mmCIF file of N, CA and C in Angstrom:
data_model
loop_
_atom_site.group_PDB
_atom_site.id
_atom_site.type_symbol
_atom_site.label_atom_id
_atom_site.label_comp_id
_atom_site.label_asym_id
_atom_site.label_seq_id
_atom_site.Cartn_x
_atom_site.Cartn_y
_atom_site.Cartn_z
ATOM 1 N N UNK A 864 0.850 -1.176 0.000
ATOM 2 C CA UNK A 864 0.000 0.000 0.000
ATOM 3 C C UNK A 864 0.899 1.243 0.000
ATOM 4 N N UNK A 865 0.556 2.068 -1.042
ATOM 5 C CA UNK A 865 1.320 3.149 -1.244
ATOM 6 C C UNK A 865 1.084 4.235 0.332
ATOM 7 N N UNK A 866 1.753 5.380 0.503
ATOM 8 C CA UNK A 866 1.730 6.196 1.726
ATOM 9 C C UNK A 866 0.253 6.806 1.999
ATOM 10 N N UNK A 867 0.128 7.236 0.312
ATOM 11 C CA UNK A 867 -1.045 8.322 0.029
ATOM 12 C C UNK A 867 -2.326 7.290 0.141
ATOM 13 N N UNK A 868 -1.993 6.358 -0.066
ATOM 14 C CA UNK A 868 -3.528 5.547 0.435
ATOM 15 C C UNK A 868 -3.522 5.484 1.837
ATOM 16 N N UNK A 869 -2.406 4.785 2.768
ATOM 17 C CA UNK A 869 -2.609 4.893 3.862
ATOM 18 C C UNK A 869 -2.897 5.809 4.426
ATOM 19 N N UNK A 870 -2.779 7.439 4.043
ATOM 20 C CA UNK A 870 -3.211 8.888 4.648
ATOM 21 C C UNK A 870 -5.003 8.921 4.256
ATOM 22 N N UNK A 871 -5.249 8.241 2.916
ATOM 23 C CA UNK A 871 -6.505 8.509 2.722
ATOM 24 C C UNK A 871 -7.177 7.490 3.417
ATOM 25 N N UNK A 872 -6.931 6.439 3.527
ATOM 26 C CA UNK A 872 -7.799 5.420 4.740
ATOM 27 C C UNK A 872 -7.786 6.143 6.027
ATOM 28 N N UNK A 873 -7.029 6.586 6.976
ATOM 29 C CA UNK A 873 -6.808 7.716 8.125
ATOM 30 C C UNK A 873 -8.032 7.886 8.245
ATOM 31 N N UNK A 874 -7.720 9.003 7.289
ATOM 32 C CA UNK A 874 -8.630 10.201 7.447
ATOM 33 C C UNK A 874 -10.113 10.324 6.884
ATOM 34 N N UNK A 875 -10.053 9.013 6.151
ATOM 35 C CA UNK A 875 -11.650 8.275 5.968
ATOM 36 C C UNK A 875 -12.078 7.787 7.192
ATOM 37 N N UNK A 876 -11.671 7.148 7.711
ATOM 38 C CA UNK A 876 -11.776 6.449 9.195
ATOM 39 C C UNK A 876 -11.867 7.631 10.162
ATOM 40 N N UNK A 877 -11.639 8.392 10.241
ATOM 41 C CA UNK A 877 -11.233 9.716 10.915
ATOM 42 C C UNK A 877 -12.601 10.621 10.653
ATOM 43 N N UNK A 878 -13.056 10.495 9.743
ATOM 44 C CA UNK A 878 -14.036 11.842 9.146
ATOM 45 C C UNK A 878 -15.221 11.266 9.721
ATOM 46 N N UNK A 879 -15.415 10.124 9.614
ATOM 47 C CA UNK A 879 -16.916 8.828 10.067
ATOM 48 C C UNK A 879 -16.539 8.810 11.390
ATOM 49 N N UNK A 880 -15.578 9.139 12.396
ATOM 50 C CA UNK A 880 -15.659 8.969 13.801
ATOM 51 C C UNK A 880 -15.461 10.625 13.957
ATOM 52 N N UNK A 881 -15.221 11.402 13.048
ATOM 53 C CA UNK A 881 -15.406 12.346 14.118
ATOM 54 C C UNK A 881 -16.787 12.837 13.851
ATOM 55 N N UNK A 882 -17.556 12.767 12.594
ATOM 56 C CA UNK A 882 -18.930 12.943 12.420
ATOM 57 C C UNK A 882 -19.752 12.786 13.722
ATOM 58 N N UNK A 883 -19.350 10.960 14.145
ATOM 59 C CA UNK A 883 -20.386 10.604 15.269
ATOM 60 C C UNK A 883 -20.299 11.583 16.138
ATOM 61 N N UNK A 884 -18.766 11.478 16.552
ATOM 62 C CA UNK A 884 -18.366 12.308 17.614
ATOM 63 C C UNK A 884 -19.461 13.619 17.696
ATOM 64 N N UNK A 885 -19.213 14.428 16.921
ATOM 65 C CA UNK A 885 -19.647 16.029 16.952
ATOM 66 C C UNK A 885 -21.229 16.210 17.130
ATOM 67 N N UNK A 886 -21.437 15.017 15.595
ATOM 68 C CA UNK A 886 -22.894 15.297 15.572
ATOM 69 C C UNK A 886 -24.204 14.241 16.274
ATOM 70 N N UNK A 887 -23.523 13.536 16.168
ATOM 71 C CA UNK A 887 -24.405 12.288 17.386
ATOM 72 C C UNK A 887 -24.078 11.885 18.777
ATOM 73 N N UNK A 888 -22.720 12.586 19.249
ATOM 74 C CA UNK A 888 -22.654 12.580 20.375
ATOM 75 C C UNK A 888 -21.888 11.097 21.004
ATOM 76 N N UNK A 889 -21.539 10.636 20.209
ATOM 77 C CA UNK A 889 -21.096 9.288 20.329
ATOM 78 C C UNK A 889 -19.723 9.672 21.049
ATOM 79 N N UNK A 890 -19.547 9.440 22.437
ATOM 80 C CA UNK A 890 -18.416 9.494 23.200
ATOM 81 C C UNK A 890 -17.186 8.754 22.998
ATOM 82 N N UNK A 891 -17.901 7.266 22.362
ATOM 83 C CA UNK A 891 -16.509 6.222 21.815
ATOM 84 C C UNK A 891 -15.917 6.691 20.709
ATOM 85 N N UNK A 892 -16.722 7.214 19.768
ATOM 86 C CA UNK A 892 -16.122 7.476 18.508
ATOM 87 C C UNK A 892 -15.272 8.644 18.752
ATOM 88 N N UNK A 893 -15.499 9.129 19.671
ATOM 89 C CA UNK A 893 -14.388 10.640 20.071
ATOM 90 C C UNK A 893 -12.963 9.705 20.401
ATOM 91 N N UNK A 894 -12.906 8.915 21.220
ATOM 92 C CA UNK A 894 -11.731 7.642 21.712
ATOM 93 C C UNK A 894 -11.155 7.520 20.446
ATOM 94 N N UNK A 895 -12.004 6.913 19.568
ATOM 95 C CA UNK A 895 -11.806 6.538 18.271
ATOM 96 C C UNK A 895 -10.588 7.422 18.156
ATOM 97 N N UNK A 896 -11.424 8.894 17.306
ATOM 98 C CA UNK A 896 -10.877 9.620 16.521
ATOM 99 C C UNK A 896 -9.188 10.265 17.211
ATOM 100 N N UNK A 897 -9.761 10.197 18.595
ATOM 101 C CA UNK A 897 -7.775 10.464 19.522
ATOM 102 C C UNK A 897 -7.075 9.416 18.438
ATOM 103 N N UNK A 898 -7.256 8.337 18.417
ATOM 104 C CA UNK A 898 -6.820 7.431 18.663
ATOM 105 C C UNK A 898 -5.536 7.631 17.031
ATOM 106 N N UNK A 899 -6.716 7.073 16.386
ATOM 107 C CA UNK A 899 -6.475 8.136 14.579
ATOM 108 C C UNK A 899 -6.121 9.108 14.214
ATOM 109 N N UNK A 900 -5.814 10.331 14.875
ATOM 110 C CA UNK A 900 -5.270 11.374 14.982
ATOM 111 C C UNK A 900 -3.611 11.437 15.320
ATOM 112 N N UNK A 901 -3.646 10.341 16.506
ATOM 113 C CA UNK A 901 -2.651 9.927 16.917
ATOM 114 C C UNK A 901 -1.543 9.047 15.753
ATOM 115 N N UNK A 902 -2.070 8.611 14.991
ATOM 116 C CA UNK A 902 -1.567 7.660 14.209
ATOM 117 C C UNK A 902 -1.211 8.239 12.934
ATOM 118 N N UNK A 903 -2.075 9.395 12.625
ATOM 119 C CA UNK A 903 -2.089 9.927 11.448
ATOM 120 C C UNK A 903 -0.763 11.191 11.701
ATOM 121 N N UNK A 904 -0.527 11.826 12.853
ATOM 122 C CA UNK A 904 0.820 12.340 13.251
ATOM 123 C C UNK A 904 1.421 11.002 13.282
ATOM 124 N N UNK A 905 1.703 10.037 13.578
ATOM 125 C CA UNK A 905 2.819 8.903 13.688
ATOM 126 C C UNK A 905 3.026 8.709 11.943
ATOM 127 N N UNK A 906 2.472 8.914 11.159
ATOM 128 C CA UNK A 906 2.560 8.253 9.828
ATOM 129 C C UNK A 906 3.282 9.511 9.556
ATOM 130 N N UNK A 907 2.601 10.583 9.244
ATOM 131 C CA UNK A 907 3.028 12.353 8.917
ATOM 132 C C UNK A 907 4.484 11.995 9.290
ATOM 133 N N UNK A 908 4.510 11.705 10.402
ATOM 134 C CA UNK A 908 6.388 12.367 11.139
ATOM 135 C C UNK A 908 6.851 11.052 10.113
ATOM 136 N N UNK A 909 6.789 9.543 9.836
ATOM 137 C CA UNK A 909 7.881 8.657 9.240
ATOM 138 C C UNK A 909 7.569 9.386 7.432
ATOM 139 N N UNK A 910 6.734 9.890 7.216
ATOM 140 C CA UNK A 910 6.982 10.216 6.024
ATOM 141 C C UNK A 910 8.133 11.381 5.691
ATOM 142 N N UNK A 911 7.601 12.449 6.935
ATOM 143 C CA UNK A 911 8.628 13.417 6.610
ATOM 144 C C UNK A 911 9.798 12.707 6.910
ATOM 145 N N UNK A 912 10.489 11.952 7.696
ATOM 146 C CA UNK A 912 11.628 11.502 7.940
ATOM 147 C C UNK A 912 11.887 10.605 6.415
ATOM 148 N N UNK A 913 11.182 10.190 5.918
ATOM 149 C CA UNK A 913 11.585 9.120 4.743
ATOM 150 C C UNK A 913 11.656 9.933 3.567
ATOM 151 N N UNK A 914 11.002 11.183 3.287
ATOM 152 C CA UNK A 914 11.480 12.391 2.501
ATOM 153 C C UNK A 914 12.987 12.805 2.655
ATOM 154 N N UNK A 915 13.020 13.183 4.244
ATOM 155 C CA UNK A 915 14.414 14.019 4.264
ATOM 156 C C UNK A 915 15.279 12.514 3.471
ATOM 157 N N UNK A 916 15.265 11.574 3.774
ATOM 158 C CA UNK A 916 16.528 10.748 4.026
ATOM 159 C C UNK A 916 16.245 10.869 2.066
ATOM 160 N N UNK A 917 15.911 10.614 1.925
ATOM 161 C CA UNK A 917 15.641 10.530 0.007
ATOM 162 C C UNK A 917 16.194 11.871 -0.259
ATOM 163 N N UNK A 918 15.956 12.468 -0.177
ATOM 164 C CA UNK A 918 15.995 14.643 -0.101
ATOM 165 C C UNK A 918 17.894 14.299 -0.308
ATOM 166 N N UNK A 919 18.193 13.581 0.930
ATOM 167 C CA UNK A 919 19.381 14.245 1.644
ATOM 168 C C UNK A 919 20.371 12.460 0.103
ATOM 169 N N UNK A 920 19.648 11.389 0.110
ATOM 170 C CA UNK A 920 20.703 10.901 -0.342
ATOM 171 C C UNK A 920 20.949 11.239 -2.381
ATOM 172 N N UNK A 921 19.737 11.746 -2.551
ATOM 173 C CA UNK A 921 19.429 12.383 -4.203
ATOM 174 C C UNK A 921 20.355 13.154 -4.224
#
Protein backbone atom coordinates (compact mmCIF):
# COMPACT_ATOMS: atom_id res chain seq x y z
CA UNK A 1 0.00 0.00 0.00
CA UNK A 2 1.32 3.15 -1.24
CA UNK A 3 1.73 6.20 1.73
CA UNK A 4 -1.05 8.32 0.03
CA UNK A 5 -3.53 5.55 0.44
CA UNK A 6 -2.61 4.89 3.86
CA UNK A 7 -3.21 8.89 4.65
CA UNK A 8 -6.50 8.51 2.72
CA UNK A 9 -7.80 5.42 4.74
CA UNK A 10 -6.81 7.72 8.12
CA UNK A 11 -8.63 10.20 7.45
CA UNK A 12 -11.65 8.28 5.97
CA UNK A 13 -11.78 6.45 9.20
CA UNK A 14 -11.23 9.72 10.91
CA UNK A 15 -14.04 11.84 9.15
CA UNK A 16 -16.92 8.83 10.07
CA UNK A 17 -15.66 8.97 13.80
CA UNK A 18 -15.41 12.35 14.12
CA UNK A 19 -18.93 12.94 12.42
CA UNK A 20 -20.39 10.60 15.27
CA UNK A 21 -18.37 12.31 17.61
CA UNK A 22 -19.65 16.03 16.95
CA UNK A 23 -22.89 15.30 15.57
CA UNK A 24 -24.41 12.29 17.39
CA UNK A 25 -22.65 12.58 20.37
CA UNK A 26 -21.10 9.29 20.33
CA UNK A 27 -18.42 9.49 23.20
CA UNK A 28 -16.51 6.22 21.82
CA UNK A 29 -16.12 7.48 18.51
CA UNK A 30 -14.39 10.64 20.07
CA UNK A 31 -11.73 7.64 21.71
CA UNK A 32 -11.81 6.54 18.27
CA UNK A 33 -10.88 9.62 16.52
CA UNK A 34 -7.78 10.46 19.52
CA UNK A 35 -6.82 7.43 18.66
CA UNK A 36 -6.47 8.14 14.58
CA UNK A 37 -5.27 11.37 14.98
CA UNK A 38 -2.65 9.93 16.92
CA UNK A 39 -1.57 7.66 14.21
CA UNK A 40 -2.09 9.93 11.45
CA UNK A 41 0.82 12.34 13.25
CA UNK A 42 2.82 8.90 13.69
CA UNK A 43 2.56 8.25 9.83
CA UNK A 44 3.03 12.35 8.92
CA UNK A 45 6.39 12.37 11.14
CA UNK A 46 7.88 8.66 9.24
CA UNK A 47 6.98 10.22 6.02
CA UNK A 48 8.63 13.42 6.61
CA UNK A 49 11.63 11.50 7.94
CA UNK A 50 11.59 9.12 4.74
CA UNK A 51 11.48 12.39 2.50
CA UNK A 52 14.41 14.02 4.26
CA UNK A 53 16.53 10.75 4.03
CA UNK A 54 15.64 10.53 0.01
CA UNK A 55 16.00 14.64 -0.10
CA UNK A 56 19.38 14.24 1.64
CA UNK A 57 20.70 10.90 -0.34
CA UNK A 58 19.43 12.38 -4.20
Amino acid sequence: MSRMDEIKNLTAELEGDLDKFYNKGNKAAGTRARKQLQDLKKLSQEIRLEIQDIKNKG
